[in-house]
GROMACS .gro file of C-alpha atoms in nm:
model
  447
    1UNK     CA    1  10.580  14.403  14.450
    2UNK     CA    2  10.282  14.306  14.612
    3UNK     CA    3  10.204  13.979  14.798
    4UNK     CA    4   9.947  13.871  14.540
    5UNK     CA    5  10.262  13.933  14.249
    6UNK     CA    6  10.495  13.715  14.478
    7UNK     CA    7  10.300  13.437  14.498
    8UNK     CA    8  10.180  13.439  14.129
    9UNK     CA    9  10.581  13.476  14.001
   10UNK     CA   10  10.663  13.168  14.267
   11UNK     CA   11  10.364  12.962  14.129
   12UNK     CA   12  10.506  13.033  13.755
   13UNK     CA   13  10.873  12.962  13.868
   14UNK     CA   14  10.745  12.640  14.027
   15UNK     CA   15  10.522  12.522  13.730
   16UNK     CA   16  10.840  12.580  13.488
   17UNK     CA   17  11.037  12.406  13.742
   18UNK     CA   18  10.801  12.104  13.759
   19UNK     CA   19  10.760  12.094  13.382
   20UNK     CA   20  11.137  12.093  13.326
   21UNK     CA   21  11.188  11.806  13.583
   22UNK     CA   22  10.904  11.602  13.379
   23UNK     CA   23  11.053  11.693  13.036
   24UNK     CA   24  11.394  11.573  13.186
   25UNK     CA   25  11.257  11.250  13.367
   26UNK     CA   26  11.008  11.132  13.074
   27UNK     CA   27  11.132  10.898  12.842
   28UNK     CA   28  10.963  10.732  12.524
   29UNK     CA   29  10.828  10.378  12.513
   30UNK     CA   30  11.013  10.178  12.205
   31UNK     CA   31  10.791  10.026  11.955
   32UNK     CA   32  10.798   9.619  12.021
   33UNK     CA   33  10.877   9.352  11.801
   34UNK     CA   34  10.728   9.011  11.744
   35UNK     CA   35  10.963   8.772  11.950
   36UNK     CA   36  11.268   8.699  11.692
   37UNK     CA   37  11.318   8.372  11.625
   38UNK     CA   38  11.651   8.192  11.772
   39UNK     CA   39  11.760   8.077  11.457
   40UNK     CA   40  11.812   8.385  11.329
   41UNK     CA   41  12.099   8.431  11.541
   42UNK     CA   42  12.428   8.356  11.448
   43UNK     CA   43  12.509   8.066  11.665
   44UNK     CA   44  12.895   8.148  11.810
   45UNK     CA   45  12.735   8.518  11.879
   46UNK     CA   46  12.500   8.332  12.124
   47UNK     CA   47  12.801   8.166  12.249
   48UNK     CA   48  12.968   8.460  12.316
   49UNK     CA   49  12.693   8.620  12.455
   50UNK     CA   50  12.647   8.308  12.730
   51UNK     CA   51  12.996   8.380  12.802
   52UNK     CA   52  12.966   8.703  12.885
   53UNK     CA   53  12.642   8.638  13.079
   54UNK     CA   54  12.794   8.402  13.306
   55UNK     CA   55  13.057   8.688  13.391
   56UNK     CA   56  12.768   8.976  13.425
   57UNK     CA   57  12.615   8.697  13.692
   58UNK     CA   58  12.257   8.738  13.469
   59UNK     CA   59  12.120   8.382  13.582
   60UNK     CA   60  12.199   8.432  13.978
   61UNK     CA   61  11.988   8.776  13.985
   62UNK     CA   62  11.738   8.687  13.752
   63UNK     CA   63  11.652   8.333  13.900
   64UNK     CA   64  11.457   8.300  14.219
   65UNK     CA   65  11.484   7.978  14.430
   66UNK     CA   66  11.343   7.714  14.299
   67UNK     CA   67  11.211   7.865  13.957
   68UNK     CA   68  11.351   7.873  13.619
   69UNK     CA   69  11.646   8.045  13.477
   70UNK     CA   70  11.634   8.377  13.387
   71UNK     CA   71  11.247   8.420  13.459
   72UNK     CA   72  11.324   8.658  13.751
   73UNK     CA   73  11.138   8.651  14.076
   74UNK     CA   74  11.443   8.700  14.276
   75UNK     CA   75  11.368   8.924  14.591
   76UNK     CA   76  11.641   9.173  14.693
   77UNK     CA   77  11.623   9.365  14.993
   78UNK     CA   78  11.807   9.723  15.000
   79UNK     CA   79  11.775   9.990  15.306
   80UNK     CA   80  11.439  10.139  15.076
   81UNK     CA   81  11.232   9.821  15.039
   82UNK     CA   82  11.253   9.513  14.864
   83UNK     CA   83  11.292   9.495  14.449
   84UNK     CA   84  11.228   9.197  14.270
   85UNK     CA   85  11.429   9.092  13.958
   86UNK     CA   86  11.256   9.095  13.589
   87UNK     CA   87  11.186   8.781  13.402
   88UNK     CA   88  11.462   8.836  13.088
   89UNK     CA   89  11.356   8.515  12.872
   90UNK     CA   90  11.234   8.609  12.587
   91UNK     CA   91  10.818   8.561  12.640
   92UNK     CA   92  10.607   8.783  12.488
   93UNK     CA   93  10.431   8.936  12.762
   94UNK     CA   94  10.611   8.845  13.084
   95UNK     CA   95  10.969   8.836  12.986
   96UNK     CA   96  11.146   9.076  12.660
   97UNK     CA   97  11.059   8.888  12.352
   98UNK     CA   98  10.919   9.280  12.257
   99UNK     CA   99  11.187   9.438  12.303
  100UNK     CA  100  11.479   9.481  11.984
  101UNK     CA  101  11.881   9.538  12.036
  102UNK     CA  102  11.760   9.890  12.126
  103UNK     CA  103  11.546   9.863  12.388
  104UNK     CA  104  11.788   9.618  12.504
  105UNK     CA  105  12.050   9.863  12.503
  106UNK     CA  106  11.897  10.141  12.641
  107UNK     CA  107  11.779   9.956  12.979
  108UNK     CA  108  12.181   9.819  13.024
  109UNK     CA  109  12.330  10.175  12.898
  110UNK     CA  110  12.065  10.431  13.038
  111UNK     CA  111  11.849  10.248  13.334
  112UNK     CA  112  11.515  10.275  13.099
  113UNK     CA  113  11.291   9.985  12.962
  114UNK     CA  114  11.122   9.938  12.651
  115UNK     CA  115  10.810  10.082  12.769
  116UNK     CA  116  10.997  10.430  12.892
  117UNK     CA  117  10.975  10.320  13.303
  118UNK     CA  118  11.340  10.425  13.474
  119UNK     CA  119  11.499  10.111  13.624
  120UNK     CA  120  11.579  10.113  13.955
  121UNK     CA  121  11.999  10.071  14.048
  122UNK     CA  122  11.979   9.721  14.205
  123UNK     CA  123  11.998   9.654  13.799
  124UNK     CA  124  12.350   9.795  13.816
  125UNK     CA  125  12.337  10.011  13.454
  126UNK     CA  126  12.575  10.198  13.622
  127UNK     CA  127  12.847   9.982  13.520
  128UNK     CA  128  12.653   9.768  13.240
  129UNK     CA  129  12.656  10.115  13.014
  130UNK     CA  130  13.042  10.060  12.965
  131UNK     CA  131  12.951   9.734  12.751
  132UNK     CA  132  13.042   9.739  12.401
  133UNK     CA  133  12.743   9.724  12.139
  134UNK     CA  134  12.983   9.433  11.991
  135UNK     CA  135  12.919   9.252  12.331
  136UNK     CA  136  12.587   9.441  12.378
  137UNK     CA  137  12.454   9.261  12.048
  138UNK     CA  138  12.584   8.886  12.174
  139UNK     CA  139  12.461   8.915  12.512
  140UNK     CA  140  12.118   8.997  12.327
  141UNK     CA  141  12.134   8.735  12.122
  142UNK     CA  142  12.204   8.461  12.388
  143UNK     CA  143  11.835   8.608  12.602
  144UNK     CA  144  11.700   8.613  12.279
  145UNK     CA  145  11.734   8.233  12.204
  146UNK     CA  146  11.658   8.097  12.591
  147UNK     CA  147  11.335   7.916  12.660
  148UNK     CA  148  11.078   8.179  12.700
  149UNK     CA  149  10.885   8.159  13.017
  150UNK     CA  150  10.563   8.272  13.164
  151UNK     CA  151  10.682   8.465  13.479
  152UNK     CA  152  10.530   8.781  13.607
  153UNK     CA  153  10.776   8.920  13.825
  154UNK     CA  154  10.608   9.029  14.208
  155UNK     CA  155  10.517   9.412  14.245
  156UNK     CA  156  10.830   9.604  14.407
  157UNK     CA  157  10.757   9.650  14.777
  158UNK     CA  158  10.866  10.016  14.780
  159UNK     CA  159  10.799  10.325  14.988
  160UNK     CA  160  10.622  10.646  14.833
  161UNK     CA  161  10.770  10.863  14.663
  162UNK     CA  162  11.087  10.582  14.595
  163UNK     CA  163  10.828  10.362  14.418
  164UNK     CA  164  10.736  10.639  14.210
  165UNK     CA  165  10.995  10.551  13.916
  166UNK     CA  166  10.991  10.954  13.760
  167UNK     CA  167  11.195  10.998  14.110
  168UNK     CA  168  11.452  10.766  13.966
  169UNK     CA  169  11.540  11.053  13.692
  170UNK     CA  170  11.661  11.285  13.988
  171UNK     CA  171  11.878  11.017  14.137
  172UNK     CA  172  12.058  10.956  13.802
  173UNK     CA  173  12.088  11.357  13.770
  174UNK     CA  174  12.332  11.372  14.120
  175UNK     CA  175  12.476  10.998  14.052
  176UNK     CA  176  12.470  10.826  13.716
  177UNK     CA  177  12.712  10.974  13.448
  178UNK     CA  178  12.747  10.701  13.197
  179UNK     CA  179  13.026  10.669  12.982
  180UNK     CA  180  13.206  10.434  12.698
  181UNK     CA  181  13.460  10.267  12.751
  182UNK     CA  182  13.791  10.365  12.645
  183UNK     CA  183  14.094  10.155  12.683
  184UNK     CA  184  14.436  10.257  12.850
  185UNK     CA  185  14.688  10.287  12.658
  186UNK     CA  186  14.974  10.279  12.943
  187UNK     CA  187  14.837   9.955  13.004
  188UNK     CA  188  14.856   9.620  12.817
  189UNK     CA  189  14.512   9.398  12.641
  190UNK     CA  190  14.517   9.136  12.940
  191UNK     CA  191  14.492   9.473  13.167
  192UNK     CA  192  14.266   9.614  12.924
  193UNK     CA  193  14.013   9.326  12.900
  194UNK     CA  194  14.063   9.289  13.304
  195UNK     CA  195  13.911   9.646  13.373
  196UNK     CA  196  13.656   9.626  13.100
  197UNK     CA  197  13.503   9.302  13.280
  198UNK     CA  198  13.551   9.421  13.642
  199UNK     CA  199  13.446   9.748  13.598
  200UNK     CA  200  13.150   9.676  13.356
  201UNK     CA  201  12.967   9.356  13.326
  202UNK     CA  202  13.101   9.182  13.641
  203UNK     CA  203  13.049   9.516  13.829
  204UNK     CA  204  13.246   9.423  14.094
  205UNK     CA  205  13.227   9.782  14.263
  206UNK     CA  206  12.852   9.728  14.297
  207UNK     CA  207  12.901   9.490  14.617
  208UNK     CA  208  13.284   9.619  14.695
  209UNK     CA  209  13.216  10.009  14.690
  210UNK     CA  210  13.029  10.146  15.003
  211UNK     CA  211  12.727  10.355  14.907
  212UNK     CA  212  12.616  10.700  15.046
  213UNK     CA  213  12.279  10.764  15.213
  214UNK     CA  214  12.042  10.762  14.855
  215UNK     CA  215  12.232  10.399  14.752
  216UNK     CA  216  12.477  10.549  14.521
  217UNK     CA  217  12.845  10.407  14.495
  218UNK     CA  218  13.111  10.639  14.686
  219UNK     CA  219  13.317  10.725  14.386
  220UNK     CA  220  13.576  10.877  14.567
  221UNK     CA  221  13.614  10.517  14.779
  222UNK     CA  222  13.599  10.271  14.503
  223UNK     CA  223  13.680   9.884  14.610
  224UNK     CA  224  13.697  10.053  15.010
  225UNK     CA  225  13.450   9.750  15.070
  226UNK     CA  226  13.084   9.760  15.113
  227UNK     CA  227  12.750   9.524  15.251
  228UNK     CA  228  12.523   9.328  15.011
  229UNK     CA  229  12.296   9.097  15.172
  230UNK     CA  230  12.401   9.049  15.543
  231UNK     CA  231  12.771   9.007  15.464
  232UNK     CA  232  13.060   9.211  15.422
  233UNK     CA  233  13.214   9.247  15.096
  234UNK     CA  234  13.575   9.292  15.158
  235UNK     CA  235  13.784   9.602  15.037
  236UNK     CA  236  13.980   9.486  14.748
  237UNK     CA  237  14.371   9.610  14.648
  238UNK     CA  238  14.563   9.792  14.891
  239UNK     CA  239  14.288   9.823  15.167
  240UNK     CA  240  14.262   9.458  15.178
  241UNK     CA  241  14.251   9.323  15.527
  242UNK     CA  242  14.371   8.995  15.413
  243UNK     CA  243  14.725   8.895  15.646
  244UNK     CA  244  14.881   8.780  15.324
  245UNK     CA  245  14.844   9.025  14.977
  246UNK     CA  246  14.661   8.840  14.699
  247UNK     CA  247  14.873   8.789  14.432
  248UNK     CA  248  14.748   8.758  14.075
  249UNK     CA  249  14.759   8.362  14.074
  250UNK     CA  250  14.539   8.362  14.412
  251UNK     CA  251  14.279   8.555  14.287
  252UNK     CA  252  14.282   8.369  13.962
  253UNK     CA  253  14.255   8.060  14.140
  254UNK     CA  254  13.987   8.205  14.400
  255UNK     CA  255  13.781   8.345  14.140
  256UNK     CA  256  13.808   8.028  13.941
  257UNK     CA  257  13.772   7.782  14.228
  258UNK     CA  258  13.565   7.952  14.482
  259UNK     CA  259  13.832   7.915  14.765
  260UNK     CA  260  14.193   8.025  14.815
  261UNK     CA  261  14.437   7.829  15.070
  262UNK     CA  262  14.581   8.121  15.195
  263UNK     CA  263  14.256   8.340  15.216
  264UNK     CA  264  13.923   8.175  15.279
  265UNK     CA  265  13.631   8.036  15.091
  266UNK     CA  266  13.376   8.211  14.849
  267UNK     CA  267  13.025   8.277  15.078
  268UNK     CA  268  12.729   8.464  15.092
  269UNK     CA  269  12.669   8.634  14.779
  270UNK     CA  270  13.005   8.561  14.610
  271UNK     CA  271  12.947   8.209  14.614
  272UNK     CA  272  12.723   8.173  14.309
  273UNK     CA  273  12.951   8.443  14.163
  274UNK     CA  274  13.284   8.267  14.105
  275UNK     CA  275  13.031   7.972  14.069
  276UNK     CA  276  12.946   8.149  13.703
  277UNK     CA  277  13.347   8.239  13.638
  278UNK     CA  278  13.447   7.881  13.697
  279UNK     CA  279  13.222   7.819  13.350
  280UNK     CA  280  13.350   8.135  13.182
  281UNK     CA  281  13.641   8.148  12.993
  282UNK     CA  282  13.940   8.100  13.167
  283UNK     CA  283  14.134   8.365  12.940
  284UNK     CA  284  13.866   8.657  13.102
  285UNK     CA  285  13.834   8.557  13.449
  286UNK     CA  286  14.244   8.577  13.421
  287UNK     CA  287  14.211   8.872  13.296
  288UNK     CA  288  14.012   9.043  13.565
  289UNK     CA  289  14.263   8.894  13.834
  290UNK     CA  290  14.563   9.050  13.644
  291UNK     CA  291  14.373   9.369  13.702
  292UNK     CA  292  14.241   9.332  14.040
  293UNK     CA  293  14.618   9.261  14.117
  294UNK     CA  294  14.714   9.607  14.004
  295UNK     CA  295  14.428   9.761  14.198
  296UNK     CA  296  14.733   9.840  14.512
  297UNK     CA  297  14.950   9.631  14.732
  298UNK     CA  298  14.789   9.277  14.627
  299UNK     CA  299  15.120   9.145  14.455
  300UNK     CA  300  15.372   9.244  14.713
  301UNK     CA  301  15.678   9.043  14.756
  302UNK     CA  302  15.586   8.670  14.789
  303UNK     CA  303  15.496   8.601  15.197
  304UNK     CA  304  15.653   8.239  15.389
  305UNK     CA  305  15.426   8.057  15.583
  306UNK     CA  306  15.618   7.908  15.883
  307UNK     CA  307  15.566   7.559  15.929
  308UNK     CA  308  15.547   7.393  16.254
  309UNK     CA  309  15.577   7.058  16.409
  310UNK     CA  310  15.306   6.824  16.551
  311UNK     CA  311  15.171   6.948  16.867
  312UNK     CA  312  15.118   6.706  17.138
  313UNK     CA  313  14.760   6.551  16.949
  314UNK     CA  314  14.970   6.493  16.684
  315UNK     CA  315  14.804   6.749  16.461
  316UNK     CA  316  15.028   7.009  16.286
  317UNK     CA  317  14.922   7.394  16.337
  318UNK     CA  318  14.896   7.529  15.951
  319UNK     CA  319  15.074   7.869  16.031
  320UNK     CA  320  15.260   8.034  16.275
  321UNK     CA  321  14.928   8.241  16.393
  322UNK     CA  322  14.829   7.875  16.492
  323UNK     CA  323  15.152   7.769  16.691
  324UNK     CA  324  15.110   8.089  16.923
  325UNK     CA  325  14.766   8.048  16.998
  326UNK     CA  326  14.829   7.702  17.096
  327UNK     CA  327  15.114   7.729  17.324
  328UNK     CA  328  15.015   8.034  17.504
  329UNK     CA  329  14.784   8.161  17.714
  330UNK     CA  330  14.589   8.459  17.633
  331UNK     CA  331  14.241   8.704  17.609
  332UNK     CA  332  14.048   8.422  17.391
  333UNK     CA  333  14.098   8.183  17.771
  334UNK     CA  334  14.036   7.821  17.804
  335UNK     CA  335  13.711   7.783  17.706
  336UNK     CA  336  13.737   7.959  17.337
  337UNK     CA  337  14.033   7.724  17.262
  338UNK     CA  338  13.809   7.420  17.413
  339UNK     CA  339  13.561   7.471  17.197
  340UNK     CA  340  13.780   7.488  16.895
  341UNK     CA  341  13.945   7.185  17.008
  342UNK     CA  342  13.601   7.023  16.992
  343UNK     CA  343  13.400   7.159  16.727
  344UNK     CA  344  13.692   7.288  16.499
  345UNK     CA  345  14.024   7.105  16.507
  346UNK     CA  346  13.953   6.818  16.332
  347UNK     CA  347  13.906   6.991  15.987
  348UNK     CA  348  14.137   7.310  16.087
  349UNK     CA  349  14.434   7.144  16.192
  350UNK     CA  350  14.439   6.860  15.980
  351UNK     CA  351  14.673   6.773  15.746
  352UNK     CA  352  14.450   6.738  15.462
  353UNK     CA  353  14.498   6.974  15.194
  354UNK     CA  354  14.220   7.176  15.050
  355UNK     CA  355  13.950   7.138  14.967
  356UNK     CA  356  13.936   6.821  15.175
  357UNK     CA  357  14.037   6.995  15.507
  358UNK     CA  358  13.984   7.329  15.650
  359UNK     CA  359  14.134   7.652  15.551
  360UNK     CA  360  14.402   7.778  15.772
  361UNK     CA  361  14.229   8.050  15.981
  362UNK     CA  362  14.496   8.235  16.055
  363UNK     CA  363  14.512   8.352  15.735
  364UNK     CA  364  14.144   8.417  15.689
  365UNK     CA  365  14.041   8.774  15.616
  366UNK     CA  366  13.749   8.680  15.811
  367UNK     CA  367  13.935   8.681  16.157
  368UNK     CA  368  14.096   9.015  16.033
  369UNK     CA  369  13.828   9.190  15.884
  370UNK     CA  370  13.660   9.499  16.084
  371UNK     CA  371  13.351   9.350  16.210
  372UNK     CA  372  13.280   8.959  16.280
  373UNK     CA  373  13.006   8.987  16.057
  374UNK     CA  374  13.075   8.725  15.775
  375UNK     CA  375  13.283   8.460  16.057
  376UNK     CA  376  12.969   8.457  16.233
  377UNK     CA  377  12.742   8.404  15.897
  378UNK     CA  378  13.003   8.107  15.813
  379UNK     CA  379  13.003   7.955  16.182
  380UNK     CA  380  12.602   7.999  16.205
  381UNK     CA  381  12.505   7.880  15.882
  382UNK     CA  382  12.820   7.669  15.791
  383UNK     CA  383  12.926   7.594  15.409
  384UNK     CA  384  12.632   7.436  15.244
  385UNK     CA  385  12.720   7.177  14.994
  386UNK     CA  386  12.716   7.272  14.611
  387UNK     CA  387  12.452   7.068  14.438
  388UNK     CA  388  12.722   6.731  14.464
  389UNK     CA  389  12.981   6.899  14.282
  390UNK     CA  390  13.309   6.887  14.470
  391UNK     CA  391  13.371   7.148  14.690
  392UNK     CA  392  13.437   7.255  15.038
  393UNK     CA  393  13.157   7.198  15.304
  394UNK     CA  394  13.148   7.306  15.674
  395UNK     CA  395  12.852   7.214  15.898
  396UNK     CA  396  12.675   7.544  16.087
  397UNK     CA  397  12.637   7.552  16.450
  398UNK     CA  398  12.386   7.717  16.471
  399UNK     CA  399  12.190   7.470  16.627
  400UNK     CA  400  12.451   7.353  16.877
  401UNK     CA  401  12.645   7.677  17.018
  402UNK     CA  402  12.478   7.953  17.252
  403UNK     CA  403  12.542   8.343  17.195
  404UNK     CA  404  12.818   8.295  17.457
  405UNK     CA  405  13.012   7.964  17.334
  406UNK     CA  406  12.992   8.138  16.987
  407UNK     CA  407  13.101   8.476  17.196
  408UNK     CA  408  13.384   8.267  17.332
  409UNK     CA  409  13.484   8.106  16.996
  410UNK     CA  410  13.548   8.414  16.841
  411UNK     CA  411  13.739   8.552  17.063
  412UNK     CA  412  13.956   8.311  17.070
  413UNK     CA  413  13.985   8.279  16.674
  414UNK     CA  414  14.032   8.674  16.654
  415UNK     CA  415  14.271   8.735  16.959
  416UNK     CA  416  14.503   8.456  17.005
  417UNK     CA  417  14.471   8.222  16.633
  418UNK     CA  418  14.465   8.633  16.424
  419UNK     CA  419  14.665   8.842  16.633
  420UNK     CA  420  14.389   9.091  16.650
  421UNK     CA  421  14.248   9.284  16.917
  422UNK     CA  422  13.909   9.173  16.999
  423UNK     CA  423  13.616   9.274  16.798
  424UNK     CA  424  13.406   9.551  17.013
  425UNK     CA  425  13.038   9.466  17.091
  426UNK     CA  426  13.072   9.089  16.991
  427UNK     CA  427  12.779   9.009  17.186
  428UNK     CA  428  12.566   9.263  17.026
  429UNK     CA  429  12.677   9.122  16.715
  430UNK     CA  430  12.653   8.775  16.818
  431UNK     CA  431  12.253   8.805  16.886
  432UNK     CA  432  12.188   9.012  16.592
  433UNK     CA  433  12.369   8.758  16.398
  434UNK     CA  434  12.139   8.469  16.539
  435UNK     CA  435  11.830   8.684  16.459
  436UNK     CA  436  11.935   8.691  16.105
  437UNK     CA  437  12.045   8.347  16.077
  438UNK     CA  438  11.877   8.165  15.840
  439UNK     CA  439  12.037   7.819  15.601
  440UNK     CA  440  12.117   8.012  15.271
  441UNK     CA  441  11.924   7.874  15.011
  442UNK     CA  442  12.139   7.858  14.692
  443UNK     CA  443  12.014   7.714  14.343
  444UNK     CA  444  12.305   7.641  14.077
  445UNK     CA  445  12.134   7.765  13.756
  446UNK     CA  446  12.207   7.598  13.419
  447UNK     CA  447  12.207   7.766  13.059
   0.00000   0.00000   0.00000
């Protein structure tokens, strides 16, 4: 075969390559509709569908600061570039009001939109193609009859070829395998419903699974913990880090409440999470915690916190983790414990309960996690305050503790309050933490 024939066969092979890709990534725009009006949906459908909403967290995603609900906006940085969120109220030319139950379904089963574009994964179809059309049709119903509001999401700031969206079809070739849902039949409705809502619409895996290099979940290490947003999202079930197992009623109440006396406080980006479950139904956000229980060793045989007696201050230590640190000398020195004693102590080791007091770190999965990464986001920035609703608040220091008091601090917490041996490269992690510091803005969304 001569040269001239080799190249001419490779050209072929690579033109029918090329047109195969493009048959394969193309997809048809949907014809739109004129806007439908809201009272031509059934009115406890739309109920339903808010419901439901609330536990896919629509509203935090699709609301930037400051603007209105559901008109998108939102920036969200990933290791390619920053996306911004859609507008999903149902105007005419910014939001969906064109697009019918099928366009609508296609985008959460199949990653496309009405006019044929492939979404990118921050919209996590991945696990929103396991919805039900039953739910599928409410949760439709409820965008369809929201204000509709003029909102032209910002242009993705992207990297060629990854803001090329035909590229998108390749990723979902290696990583997205959509599937229905099927329930287990070993299992009972309450576990059932659980998975359903964890694994689908609340998509827990899309913060708790770590991703490979191209952004795509590890399969193989579901709930093994992952990063979203400057924190850590802790692994969940039997790689928990947490000293005590999380029982069913802790995660019910943490997922309700936003805070769990025996594990920690809601932050970062699961803050305006369980902010959404406290307003859906309490029968489904039980539900997920009966199945997040089952997930491995969360509801192991029930753990006794040691009580103590008032230390010379008069305070009383909350645990046993407490008592040793205390009373004993040890890597965290003098000048970690003094600055606990100073800045600390008075919330820590009171005796109010929460959420009036502070939660007993010795039992935060904070001070046992892997990295310092989220105890130095909570220290820097502190607990903001939740639009005047009752909850727990924590100043940040930030302002009023150098890289080494902070340094100091955490050894102290980690080593002699945890048990733990001391985080390695805290002072790298201390700096990059202040570079990144920054008061989280947080805006409560209504329906």
């Amino acid at each position: 075969m001569t040269i001239k024939r080799i190249v001419t066969t490779a050209f072929i092979l690579a033109c029918g390559a090329g047109s195969a890709a493009l048959i394969y990534a193309w997809q048809p725009a949907l014809p739109p509709i004129a806007p439908p009006s809201p009272t031509g949906f059934d009115a406890s459908e739309v109920r339903y569908g808010a419901d439901l909403a609330l536990i896919g967290d629509c509203r935090t995603c699709h609301t930037a600061p400051g603007g209105r609900t559901f008109a998108g906006g939102l920036a969200m940085p990933t290791p390619f570039g920053t996306i911004y969120s859609t507008n999903i109220t149902p105007d005419a030319r910014t939001g969906i009001g064109q697009w019918s139950l099928e366009a609508f379904t296609r985008a959460m089963r199949e990653g496309v939109d009405r006019e044929g574009r492939h979404l990118y994964p921050a919209f996590p179809y991945d696990h929103f193609s396991l919805t039900t059309d039953v739910d599928m049709k409410a949760l439709y119903a409820f965008l369809m009859t929201r204000d509709p509001i003029v909102a032209e999401a910002p242009a993705n700031d992207l990297p060629f070829p990854i803001n090329v969206r035909l590229v998108l079809a390749g990723w979902k070739l290696l990583f997205f395998h959509p599937a229905r849902y099927t329930t287990d039949p070993t299992h009972d409705d309450i576990w059932n419903r659980g998975r359903y809502l964890v694994e689908g619409l609340a998509h827990c895996g899309a913060c708790h699974t770590p991703r490979n290099f191209m952004g795509a979940e590890t399969r193989s290490e579901d709930y093994a913990g992952g990063e979203v947003e400057g924190w850590s999202a802790f692994p969940l079930g039997r790689l928990s880090p947490a000293p005590i197992p999380w029982t069913e009623d802790a995660l019910n109440h943490y997922l309700r409440e936003g805070w769990q006396a025996h594990h920690g406080v809601a932050l970062g980006p699961m803050r305006p999470v369980v902010e959404n479950l406290a307003e859906a139904p309490a029968q489904d956000v039980a539900a997920m915690a009966h199945y997040l229980a089952s997930l491995g060793a969360t509801a192991g045989p029930s753990v006794q916190i040691p009580t103590v007696s008032p230390d010379a201050s008069g305070q009383r230590p909350q645990s046993a983790g407490w008592q040793a640190a205390i009373s004993t000398p040890a890597a965290g020195g003098p000048i970690g414990r003094a600055i606990f004693s100073a800045a600390c102590a008075s919330c820590h080791l009171s005796e109010r309960p929460l959420p009036l007091g502070g939660v007993d770190l010795a039992l935060s999965t904070s001070l046992s996690a892997s990295t310092p990464q989220n105890l130095l986001d909570i220290v820097l920035n502190g607990v903001p305050a939740s639009d005047g609703n009752p909850a727990l608040i924590m100043p940040g220091f930030a302002g009023s503790m150098t890289n080494a008091t902070l340094a100091s601090l955490l050894t102290f917490l980690r080593v002699e309050v945890a048990g733990k041996s001391a985080w390695p490269d805290l002072p790298a992690a201390v700096a990059a933490a202040r570079k990144a510091a920054s008061p989280p803005i947080h805006v409560r969304a209504t329906r």
